[in-house]
PDB file of C-alpha atoms in Angstrom:
ATOM      1  CA  MET A   1     -28.260   5.170 -45.632  1.00  0.00           C
ATOM      2  CA  LEU A   2     -31.467   3.336 -44.757  1.00  0.00           C
ATOM      3  CA  ARG A   3     -32.664   3.843 -41.223  1.00  0.00           C
ATOM      4  CA  ALA A   4     -33.187   0.834 -38.978  1.00  0.00           C
ATOM      5  CA  MET A   5     -36.599  -0.294 -37.830  1.00  0.00           C
ATOM      6  CA  SER A   6     -37.419   1.434 -34.558  1.00  0.00           C
ATOM      7  CA  VAL A   7     -37.243  -0.728 -31.443  1.00  0.00           C
ATOM      8  CA  SER A   8     -40.570  -2.295 -30.518  1.00  0.00           C
ATOM      9  CA  PRO A   9     -42.353  -0.750 -27.510  1.00  0.00           C
ATOM     10  CA  ASP A  10     -42.468  -2.744 -24.285  1.00  0.00           C
ATOM     11  CA  LEU A  11     -44.569  -5.718 -25.341  1.00  0.00           C
ATOM     12  CA  SER A  12     -45.270  -6.806 -21.796  1.00  0.00           C
ATOM     13  CA  ARG A  13     -46.703  -3.364 -21.006  1.00  0.00           C
ATOM     14  CA  LEU A  14     -48.854  -3.288 -24.127  1.00  0.00           C
ATOM     15  CA  VAL A  15     -50.209  -6.775 -23.519  1.00  0.00           C
ATOM     16  CA  ALA A  16     -50.912  -5.995 -19.863  1.00  0.00           C
ATOM     17  CA  ALA A  17     -52.862  -2.903 -20.920  1.00  0.00           C
ATOM     18  CA  LEU A  18     -55.339  -4.910 -23.002  1.00  0.00           C
ATOM     19  CA  PRO A  19     -58.893  -4.827 -21.608  1.00  0.00           C
ATOM     20  CA  ASP A  20     -59.666  -7.636 -19.171  1.00  0.00           C
ATOM     21  CA  ALA A  21     -62.811  -8.365 -21.169  1.00  0.00           C
ATOM     22  CA  LEU A  22     -60.667  -9.776 -23.964  1.00  0.00           C
ATOM     23  CA  ALA A  23     -59.717 -12.691 -21.686  1.00  0.00           C
ATOM     24  CA  LEU A  24     -56.303 -13.143 -23.261  1.00  0.00           C
ATOM     25  CA  PRO A  25     -55.061 -16.733 -22.841  1.00  0.00           C
ATOM     26  CA  GLU A  26     -51.787 -17.717 -21.221  1.00  0.00           C
ATOM     27  CA  GLY A  27     -48.746 -16.722 -23.220  1.00  0.00           C
ATOM     28  CA  ARG A  28     -45.390 -14.981 -23.104  1.00  0.00           C
ATOM     29  CA  VAL A  29     -43.181 -12.448 -24.816  1.00  0.00           C
ATOM     30  CA  VAL A  30     -40.653 -14.139 -27.091  1.00  0.00           C
ATOM     31  CA  HIS A  31     -37.287 -12.488 -27.634  1.00  0.00           C
ATOM     32  CA  GLY A  32     -35.365 -12.902 -30.857  1.00  0.00           C
ATOM     33  CA  ASP A  33     -31.903 -14.383 -31.149  1.00  0.00           C
ATOM     34  CA  ASP A  34     -30.646 -10.804 -30.940  1.00  0.00           C
ATOM     35  CA  GLY A  35     -32.282 -10.331 -27.517  1.00  0.00           C
ATOM     36  CA  GLN A  36     -34.905  -7.846 -28.709  1.00  0.00           C
ATOM     37  CA  PRO A  37     -38.590  -8.463 -27.898  1.00  0.00           C
ATOM     38  CA  ALA A  38     -40.191  -9.914 -31.021  1.00  0.00           C
ATOM     39  CA  LEU A  39     -43.814 -10.775 -30.244  1.00  0.00           C
ATOM     40  CA  TRP A  40     -46.192 -12.179 -27.667  1.00  0.00           C
ATOM     41  CA  VAL A  41     -47.168 -15.807 -28.328  1.00  0.00           C
ATOM     42  CA  SER A  42     -50.067 -17.743 -26.817  1.00  0.00           C
ATOM     43  CA  ASP A  43     -49.399 -21.115 -25.231  1.00  0.00           C
ATOM     44  CA  GLY A  44     -52.521 -22.641 -26.759  1.00  0.00           C
ATOM     45  CA  PRO A  45     -54.602 -22.251 -29.913  1.00  0.00           C
ATOM     46  CA  ALA A  46     -56.124 -19.011 -31.142  1.00  0.00           C
ATOM     47  CA  THR A  47     -59.852 -18.479 -31.538  1.00  0.00           C
ATOM     48  CA  ALA A  48     -61.587 -16.499 -34.254  1.00  0.00           C
ATOM     49  CA  PRO A  49     -63.628 -14.305 -31.867  1.00  0.00           C
ATOM     50  CA  LEU A  50     -60.505 -13.311 -29.938  1.00  0.00           C
ATOM     51  CA  TRP A  51     -58.555 -12.549 -33.123  1.00  0.00           C
ATOM     52  CA  THR A  52     -61.431 -10.354 -34.299  1.00  0.00           C
ATOM     53  CA  ALA A  53     -61.621  -8.531 -30.974  1.00  0.00           C
ATOM     54  CA  LEU A  54     -57.879  -7.904 -30.970  1.00  0.00           C
ATOM     55  CA  ARG A  55     -57.954  -6.695 -34.562  1.00  0.00           C
ATOM     56  CA  ALA A  56     -60.761  -4.293 -33.646  1.00  0.00           C
ATOM     57  CA  THR A  57     -58.735  -2.832 -30.761  1.00  0.00           C
ATOM     58  CA  HIS A  58     -55.495  -2.499 -32.739  1.00  0.00           C
ATOM     59  CA  ALA A  59     -55.850   1.257 -33.202  1.00  0.00           C
ATOM     60  CA  THR A  60     -55.796   1.800 -29.440  1.00  0.00           C
ATOM     61  CA  SER A  61     -53.717  -1.178 -28.282  1.00  0.00           C
ATOM     62  CA  GLY A  62     -50.926  -0.895 -30.849  1.00  0.00           C
ATOM     63  CA  LEU A  63     -50.888  -4.702 -31.110  1.00  0.00           C
ATOM     64  CA  TRP A  64     -51.546  -6.476 -34.397  1.00  0.00           C
ATOM     65  CA  PRO A  65     -52.818 -10.083 -34.106  1.00  0.00           C
ATOM     66  CA  LEU A  66     -51.429 -12.933 -36.187  1.00  0.00           C
ATOM     67  CA  LEU A  67     -52.252 -16.593 -36.567  1.00  0.00           C
ATOM     68  CA  LEU A  68     -49.030 -18.527 -36.051  1.00  0.00           C
ATOM     69  CA  ASP A  69     -48.030 -21.846 -37.579  1.00  0.00           C
ATOM     70  CA  HIS A  70     -44.753 -23.703 -37.060  1.00  0.00           C
ATOM     71  CA  LEU A  71     -42.196 -25.683 -39.002  1.00  0.00           C
ATOM     72  CA  GLY A  72     -43.508 -29.133 -39.843  1.00  0.00           C
ATOM     73  CA  GLY A  73     -42.103 -31.655 -37.391  1.00  0.00           C
ATOM     74  CA  ASP A  74     -40.771 -29.012 -34.993  1.00  0.00           C
ATOM     75  CA  THR A  75     -43.419 -27.063 -33.100  1.00  0.00           C
ATOM     76  CA  ALA A  76     -40.809 -24.853 -31.401  1.00  0.00           C
ATOM     77  CA  ARG A  77     -39.627 -23.196 -34.609  1.00  0.00           C
ATOM     78  CA  PRO A  78     -39.635 -20.298 -35.045  1.00  0.00           C
ATOM     79  CA  TRP A  79     -41.925 -18.858 -32.366  1.00  0.00           C
ATOM     80  CA  ASP A  80     -40.850 -20.674 -29.198  1.00  0.00           C
ATOM     81  CA  ASP A  81     -37.113 -20.876 -29.792  1.00  0.00           C
ATOM     82  CA  GLY A  82     -36.771 -17.215 -30.787  1.00  0.00           C
ATOM     83  CA  GLU A  83     -35.546 -17.911 -34.308  1.00  0.00           C
ATOM     84  CA  LEU A  84     -36.265 -14.274 -35.067  1.00  0.00           C
ATOM     85  CA  TRP A  85     -34.086 -11.229 -35.733  1.00  0.00           C
ATOM     86  CA  PRO A  86     -36.036  -7.985 -35.219  1.00  0.00           C
ATOM     87  CA  ALA A  87     -32.923  -5.852 -34.681  1.00  0.00           C
ATOM     88  CA  ASP A  88     -31.539  -6.824 -38.094  1.00  0.00           C
ATOM     89  CA  MET A  89     -34.436  -5.360 -40.056  1.00  0.00           C
ATOM     90  CA  SER A  90     -34.468  -1.970 -41.730  1.00  0.00           C
ATOM     91  CA  ASP A  91     -37.479   0.358 -41.821  1.00  0.00           C
ATOM     92  CA  PRO A  92     -40.157  -0.532 -44.408  1.00  0.00           C
ATOM     93  CA  GLY A  93     -40.677   3.183 -44.979  1.00  0.00           C
ATOM     94  CA  GLY A  94     -37.205   3.417 -46.474  1.00  0.00           C
ATOM     95  CA  TRP A  95     -38.104   1.237 -49.453  1.00  0.00           C
ATOM     96  CA  ASP A  96     -40.162   1.825 -52.586  1.00  0.00           C
ATOM     97  CA  ALA A  97     -42.400  -1.135 -53.415  1.00  0.00           C
ATOM     98  CA  ALA A  98     -42.352  -0.602 -57.179  1.00  0.00           C
ATOM     99  CA  THR A  99     -38.558  -0.442 -57.266  1.00  0.00           C
ATOM    100  CA  LEU A 100     -38.235  -3.569 -55.134  1.00  0.00           C
ATOM    101  CA  LEU A 101     -40.639  -5.562 -57.290  1.00  0.00           C
ATOM    102  CA  ALA A 102     -38.857  -4.508 -60.479  1.00  0.00           C
ATOM    103  CA  GLY A 103     -35.496  -5.542 -59.040  1.00  0.00           C
ATOM    104  CA  TRP A 104     -36.747  -8.903 -57.821  1.00  0.00           C
ATOM    105  CA  TRP A 105     -38.398  -9.562 -61.178  1.00  0.00           C
ATOM    106  CA  ALA A 106     -35.093  -8.923 -62.941  1.00  0.00           C
ATOM    107  CA  ASP A 107     -33.308 -11.279 -60.543  1.00  0.00           C
ATOM    108  CA  HIS A 108     -35.858 -14.076 -60.918  1.00  0.00           C
ATOM    109  CA  THR A 109     -36.102 -13.914 -64.717  1.00  0.00           C
ATOM    110  CA  ARG A 110     -32.351 -13.804 -65.316  1.00  0.00           C
ATOM    111  CA  THR A 111     -30.800 -16.885 -66.955  1.00  0.00           C
ATOM    112  CA  ASP A 112     -27.241 -18.183 -66.770  1.00  0.00           C
ATOM    113  CA  ASP A 113     -25.232 -21.272 -67.689  1.00  0.00           C
ATOM    114  CA  ALA A 114     -26.087 -22.973 -64.384  1.00  0.00           C
ATOM    115  CA  ASP A 115     -29.839 -22.666 -64.955  1.00  0.00           C
ATOM    116  CA  ARG A 116     -31.612 -26.023 -65.245  1.00  0.00           C
ATOM    117  CA  LEU A 117     -33.970 -24.493 -67.807  1.00  0.00           C
ATOM    118  CA  SER A 118     -32.990 -23.194 -71.212  1.00  0.00           C
ATOM    119  CA  GLN A 119     -33.590 -19.523 -71.869  1.00  0.00           C
ATOM    120  CA  PRO A 120     -36.774 -20.199 -73.899  1.00  0.00           C
ATOM    121  CA  GLU A 121     -38.055 -22.484 -71.129  1.00  0.00           C
ATOM    122  CA  ARG A 122     -37.270 -19.904 -68.480  1.00  0.00           C
ATOM    123  CA  LEU A 123     -38.990 -17.125 -70.425  1.00  0.00           C
ATOM    124  CA  ALA A 124     -42.032 -19.337 -70.960  1.00  0.00           C
ATOM    125  CA  VAL A 125     -42.544 -19.489 -67.192  1.00  0.00           C
ATOM    126  CA  THR A 126     -43.212 -15.747 -67.088  1.00  0.00           C
ATOM    127  CA  ALA A 127     -44.989 -15.421 -70.439  1.00  0.00           C
ATOM    128  CA  PRO A 128     -46.371 -13.186 -71.814  1.00  0.00           C
ATOM    129  CA  TYR A 129     -43.930 -10.863 -70.064  1.00  0.00           C
ATOM    130  CA  GLY A 130     -40.723 -12.885 -70.386  1.00  0.00           C
ATOM    131  CA  GLN A 131     -38.013 -10.732 -68.809  1.00  0.00           C
ATOM    132  CA  ARG A 132     -40.005  -7.508 -69.260  1.00  0.00           C
ATOM    133  CA  TRP A 133     -41.323  -6.204 -65.958  1.00  0.00           C
ATOM    134  CA  PRO A 134     -44.935  -5.044 -66.559  1.00  0.00           C
ATOM    135  CA  GLY A 135     -44.898  -2.572 -63.688  1.00  0.00           C
ATOM    136  CA  PRO A 136     -47.164  -2.548 -60.636  1.00  0.00           C
ATOM    137  CA  ALA A 137     -50.769  -3.611 -61.086  1.00  0.00           C
ATOM    138  CA  ALA A 138     -53.470  -0.968 -60.801  1.00  0.00           C
ATOM    139  CA  PRO A 139     -55.522  -0.722 -57.601  1.00  0.00           C
ATOM    140  CA  LEU A 140     -58.643  -2.868 -57.679  1.00  0.00           C
ATOM    141  CA  PRO A 141     -62.149  -2.092 -56.400  1.00  0.00           C
ATOM    142  CA  VAL A 142     -62.872  -3.157 -52.849  1.00  0.00           C
ATOM    143  CA  GLY A 143     -65.733  -5.561 -52.354  1.00  0.00           C
ATOM    144  CA  ASP A 144     -66.125  -6.415 -48.670  1.00  0.00           C
ATOM    145  CA  ASP A 145     -64.959  -4.279 -45.759  1.00  0.00           C
ATOM    146  CA  PRO A 146     -61.238  -5.191 -45.542  1.00  0.00           C
ATOM    147  CA  ASP A 147     -61.195  -5.674 -41.772  1.00  0.00           C
ATOM    148  CA  LEU A 148     -64.385  -7.728 -41.650  1.00  0.00           C
ATOM    149  CA  HIS A 149     -63.082  -9.769 -44.566  1.00  0.00           C
ATOM    150  CA  ALA A 150     -59.895 -10.421 -42.588  1.00  0.00           C
ATOM    151  CA  ASP A 151     -62.000 -11.668 -39.683  1.00  0.00           C
ATOM    152  CA  GLU A 152     -63.830 -14.086 -41.979  1.00  0.00           C
ATOM    153  CA  CYS A 153     -60.582 -15.381 -43.453  1.00  0.00           C
ATOM    154  CA  VAL A 154     -59.156 -15.964 -39.982  1.00  0.00           C
ATOM    155  CA  ALA A 155     -62.245 -17.976 -39.051  1.00  0.00           C
ATOM    156  CA  PHE A 156     -61.783 -20.031 -42.224  1.00  0.00           C
ATOM    157  CA  MET A 157     -58.109 -20.705 -41.467  1.00  0.00           C
ATOM    158  CA  LEU A 158     -58.864 -21.759 -37.896  1.00  0.00           C
ATOM    159  CA  ALA A 159     -61.631 -24.070 -39.059  1.00  0.00           C
ATOM    160  CA  ASP A 160     -59.067 -25.694 -41.351  1.00  0.00           C
ATOM    161  CA  ASN A 161     -56.321 -25.794 -38.693  1.00  0.00           C
ATOM    162  CA  PRO A 162     -57.580 -25.300 -35.116  1.00  0.00           C
ATOM    163  CA  LYS A 163     -54.043 -25.649 -33.717  1.00  0.00           C
ATOM    164  CA  LEU A 164     -52.872 -22.276 -35.027  1.00  0.00           C
ATOM    165  CA  ARG A 165     -51.660 -20.087 -32.174  1.00  0.00           C
ATOM    166  CA  LEU A 166     -52.059 -16.380 -31.524  1.00  0.00           C
ATOM    167  CA  GLY A 167     -49.311 -13.824 -31.894  1.00  0.00           C
ATOM    168  CA  LEU A 168     -49.369 -10.141 -30.963  1.00  0.00           C
ATOM    169  CA  VAL A 169     -46.901  -7.721 -32.513  1.00  0.00           C
ATOM    170  CA  ALA A 170     -46.345  -4.067 -31.611  1.00  0.00           C
ATOM    171  CA  ALA A 171     -46.903  -2.708 -35.112  1.00  0.00           C
ATOM    172  CA  THR A 172     -48.773   0.334 -36.389  1.00  0.00           C
ATOM    173  CA  ARG A 173     -50.081  -1.668 -39.352  1.00  0.00           C
ATOM    174  CA  GLY A 174     -50.341  -5.333 -40.220  1.00  0.00           C
ATOM    175  CA  ALA A 175     -47.890  -5.025 -43.100  1.00  0.00           C
ATOM    176  CA  ASP A 176     -45.122  -4.134 -40.653  1.00  0.00           C
ATOM    177  CA  SER A 177     -45.835  -6.963 -38.205  1.00  0.00           C
ATOM    178  CA  VAL A 178     -43.527  -9.478 -39.883  1.00  0.00           C
ATOM    179  CA  THR A 179     -40.664  -6.983 -39.797  1.00  0.00           C
ATOM    180  CA  THR A 180     -41.241  -5.956 -36.185  1.00  0.00           C
ATOM    181  CA  ALA A 181     -41.287  -9.642 -35.220  1.00  0.00           C
ATOM    182  CA  GLY A 182     -38.016 -10.258 -37.039  1.00  0.00           C
ATOM    183  CA  TRP A 183     -39.524 -13.039 -39.132  1.00  0.00           C
ATOM    184  CA  GLN A 184     -36.959 -14.788 -41.348  1.00  0.00           C
ATOM    185  CA  GLY A 185     -39.243 -16.931 -43.525  1.00  0.00           C
ATOM    186  CA  PRO A 186     -38.059 -15.577 -46.906  1.00  0.00           C
ATOM    187  CA  ALA A 187     -34.359 -15.582 -45.909  1.00  0.00           C
ATOM    188  CA  ASN A 188     -33.295 -17.829 -48.803  1.00  0.00           C
ATOM    189  CA  VAL A 189     -34.492 -15.107 -51.181  1.00  0.00           C
ATOM    190  CA  GLU A 190     -34.494 -11.912 -49.078  1.00  0.00           C
ATOM    191  CA  ASN A 191     -33.133 -11.544 -45.535  1.00  0.00           C
ATOM    192  CA  ASP A 192     -34.424  -8.019 -44.853  1.00  0.00           C
ATOM    193  CA  THR A 193     -38.111  -8.584 -44.190  1.00  0.00           C
ATOM    194  CA  ALA A 194     -38.684  -4.815 -44.206  1.00  0.00           C
ATOM    195  CA  LYS A 195     -38.514  -4.961 -47.996  1.00  0.00           C
ATOM    196  CA  LEU A 196     -41.412  -7.401 -48.017  1.00  0.00           C
ATOM    197  CA  SER A 197     -43.305  -5.164 -45.608  1.00  0.00           C
ATOM    198  CA  ALA A 198     -42.883  -2.278 -48.046  1.00  0.00           C
ATOM    199  CA  VAL A 199     -44.651  -4.346 -50.695  1.00  0.00           C
ATOM    200  CA  LEU A 200     -47.273  -5.490 -48.188  1.00  0.00           C
ATOM    201  CA  ARG A 201     -48.005  -1.833 -47.400  1.00  0.00           C
ATOM    202  CA  SER A 202     -48.603  -1.246 -51.095  1.00  0.00           C
ATOM    203  CA  TRP A 203     -50.901  -4.286 -51.277  1.00  0.00           C
ATOM    204  CA  GLU A 204     -52.824  -2.983 -48.275  1.00  0.00           C
ATOM    205  CA  ASP A 205     -53.456   0.189 -50.250  1.00  0.00           C
ATOM    206  CA  ARG A 206     -54.105  -1.300 -53.711  1.00  0.00           C
ATOM    207  CA  PHE A 207     -55.795  -4.623 -52.904  1.00  0.00           C
ATOM    208  CA  ALA A 208     -57.166  -4.094 -49.371  1.00  0.00           C
ATOM    209  CA  ALA A 209     -54.865  -6.874 -48.159  1.00  0.00           C
ATOM    210  CA  ARG A 210     -54.329  -7.641 -44.478  1.00  0.00           C
ATOM    211  CA  VAL A 211     -51.590  -9.801 -42.966  1.00  0.00           C
ATOM    212  CA  ILE A 212     -53.448 -12.458 -40.980  1.00  0.00           C
ATOM    213  CA  GLY A 213     -51.091 -15.411 -40.555  1.00  0.00           C
ATOM    214  CA  VAL A 214     -47.445 -16.436 -40.589  1.00  0.00           C
ATOM    215  CA  GLY A 215     -45.742 -19.818 -40.583  1.00  0.00           C
ATOM    216  CA  TYR A 216     -42.100 -20.830 -40.541  1.00  0.00           C
ATOM    217  CA  ALA A 217     -41.750 -19.809 -44.187  1.00  0.00           C
ATOM    218  CA  GLU A 218     -45.375 -19.092 -45.073  1.00  0.00           C
ATOM    219  CA  LEU A 219     -47.359 -15.869 -45.199  1.00  0.00           C
ATOM    220  CA  TYR A 220     -51.140 -15.461 -45.397  1.00  0.00           C
ATOM    221  CA  LEU A 221     -53.060 -12.352 -46.447  1.00  0.00           C
ATOM    222  CA  SER A 222     -56.772 -11.675 -46.600  1.00  0.00           C
ATOM    223  CA  VAL A 223     -57.624  -9.764 -49.773  1.00  0.00           C
ATOM    224  CA  ALA A 224     -60.811  -7.722 -50.046  1.00  0.00           C
ATOM    225  CA  ALA A 225     -59.977  -6.372 -53.524  1.00  0.00           C
ATOM    226  CA  PRO A 226     -58.720  -9.378 -55.508  1.00  0.00           C
ATOM    227  CA  PRO A 227     -58.528  -9.456 -59.305  1.00  0.00           C
ATOM    228  CA  THR A 228     -61.839 -10.501 -60.826  1.00  0.00           C
ATOM    229  CA  ASP A 229     -60.743 -11.326 -64.374  1.00  0.00           C
ATOM    230  CA  ALA A 230     -57.865 -13.103 -66.084  1.00  0.00           C
ATOM    231  CA  ALA A 231     -56.107  -9.968 -67.348  1.00  0.00           C
ATOM    232  CA  ALA A 232     -55.987  -8.295 -63.943  1.00  0.00           C
ATOM    233  CA  ALA A 233     -54.991 -11.573 -62.299  1.00  0.00           C
ATOM    234  CA  LEU A 234     -52.057 -12.006 -64.680  1.00  0.00           C
ATOM    235  CA  HIS A 235     -50.717  -8.570 -63.776  1.00  0.00           C
ATOM    236  CA  VAL A 236     -51.076  -9.305 -60.047  1.00  0.00           C
ATOM    237  CA  ALA A 237     -49.453 -12.703 -60.598  1.00  0.00           C
ATOM    238  CA  ALA A 238     -46.360 -10.938 -61.921  1.00  0.00           C
ATOM    239  CA  GLU A 239     -46.086  -9.080 -58.613  1.00  0.00           C
ATOM    240  CA  HIS A 240     -46.506 -12.342 -56.707  1.00  0.00           C
ATOM    241  CA  PHE A 241     -43.734 -13.964 -58.755  1.00  0.00           C
ATOM    242  CA  ALA A 242     -41.397 -11.065 -58.039  1.00  0.00           C
ATOM    243  CA  PHE A 243     -42.319 -11.171 -54.344  1.00  0.00           C
ATOM    244  CA  CYS A 244     -42.219 -14.961 -53.920  1.00  0.00           C
ATOM    245  CA  PRO A 245     -41.015 -16.897 -56.985  1.00  0.00           C
ATOM    246  CA  ASP A 246     -41.445 -20.259 -55.244  1.00  0.00           C
ATOM    247  CA  ASN A 247     -45.220 -19.804 -55.553  1.00  0.00           C
ATOM    248  CA  VAL A 248     -44.713 -20.453 -59.271  1.00  0.00           C
ATOM    249  CA  TRP A 249     -41.439 -22.371 -59.365  1.00  0.00           C
ATOM    250  CA  GLN A 250     -42.598 -24.922 -56.812  1.00  0.00           C
ATOM    251  CA  GLY A 251     -46.366 -24.489 -56.802  1.00  0.00           C
ATOM    252  CA  ALA A 252     -49.194 -26.387 -58.461  1.00  0.00           C
ATOM    253  CA  ALA A 253     -49.044 -24.111 -61.510  1.00  0.00           C
ATOM    254  CA  THR A 254     -46.070 -24.397 -63.847  1.00  0.00           C
ATOM    255  CA  ASP A 255     -46.183 -20.895 -65.271  1.00  0.00           C
ATOM    256  CA  LEU A 256     -47.431 -17.402 -64.541  1.00  0.00           C
ATOM    257  CA  ALA A 257     -50.649 -17.791 -66.524  1.00  0.00           C
ATOM    258  CA  GLY A 258     -51.588 -20.955 -64.653  1.00  0.00           C
ATOM    259  CA  TYR A 259     -50.827 -19.309 -61.337  1.00  0.00           C
ATOM    260  CA  ALA A 260     -52.880 -16.249 -62.284  1.00  0.00           C
ATOM    261  CA  GLY A 261     -55.922 -18.461 -62.687  1.00  0.00           C
ATOM    262  CA  GLN A 262     -55.725 -19.238 -58.977  1.00  0.00           C
ATOM    263  CA  LEU A 263     -55.929 -15.528 -58.084  1.00  0.00           C
ATOM    264  CA  VAL A 264     -59.263 -14.669 -59.702  1.00  0.00           C
ATOM    265  CA  ASP A 265     -61.646 -13.782 -56.855  1.00  0.00           C
ATOM    266  CA  ALA A 266     -59.269 -15.420 -54.345  1.00  0.00           C
ATOM    267  CA  PRO A 267     -60.137 -14.209 -50.810  1.00  0.00           C
ATOM    268  CA  ILE A 268     -56.766 -15.276 -49.362  1.00  0.00           C
ATOM    269  CA  TRP A 269     -53.266 -15.014 -50.799  1.00  0.00           C
ATOM    270  CA  SER A 270     -50.677 -17.446 -49.488  1.00  0.00           C
ATOM    271  CA  PHE A 271     -46.930 -17.436 -50.046  1.00  0.00           C
ATOM    272  CA  TRP A 272     -44.257 -20.028 -49.381  1.00  0.00           C
ATOM    273  CA  TRP A 273     -40.488 -19.681 -49.597  1.00  0.00           C
ATOM    274  CA  ASP A 274     -38.304 -22.779 -49.934  1.00  0.00           C
TER     275      ASP A 274
END
């Protein structure tokens, strides 16, 4: 039996213990619908220097910073209204990323009579692999320092959307932050976010990825070791499709090869679940 995610430490205590020099803005601890503390959320916008400072103190503070976006047309969801379920999540350490990706790939490439696409059309979406799972992509060489690269990506995101707020999650690593917070963004595909965190842990190790932002159903990663050629990008794209098929099904690209072209040298990976 898979063990449950351990209960988050006292968020209020951890936030209060942050150095005064950080000048944390006004905010509050948000509890999930299950009553468990989920994360601390700022009342106003985040700033890049503060995010960087909080990221740099993570090892001692135990708090991982996130940029937070909301559901379009409803600024309360999910961070202010507690549309979060931390107690329902399992432990990411109980899952194997390669096994999860293979299972999701099989699910997303399966065809049946209710499918709007014919079998050849469906297989063309994931060509050249079709229904064959290619296995996990090999680790890629790291270019920039992963943490400094994350800082730069956060600054870029805030320049694009200065209204993004700051979240703090009691997590030992960024990959686990979405699970600890009880985030439900991928619920239409997978309702145990710990499984996604298991894959995110693997991407931290293989692609120097860092979780930097979360929306209602969006996830943003900085990537310091992205694929640098078409062949490597295609293999990584297969993992993305298994992890978040809507990136291909409902994205700008119509097939895996087209999507892979967007990943070459991409400094940020973004995911969206319908």
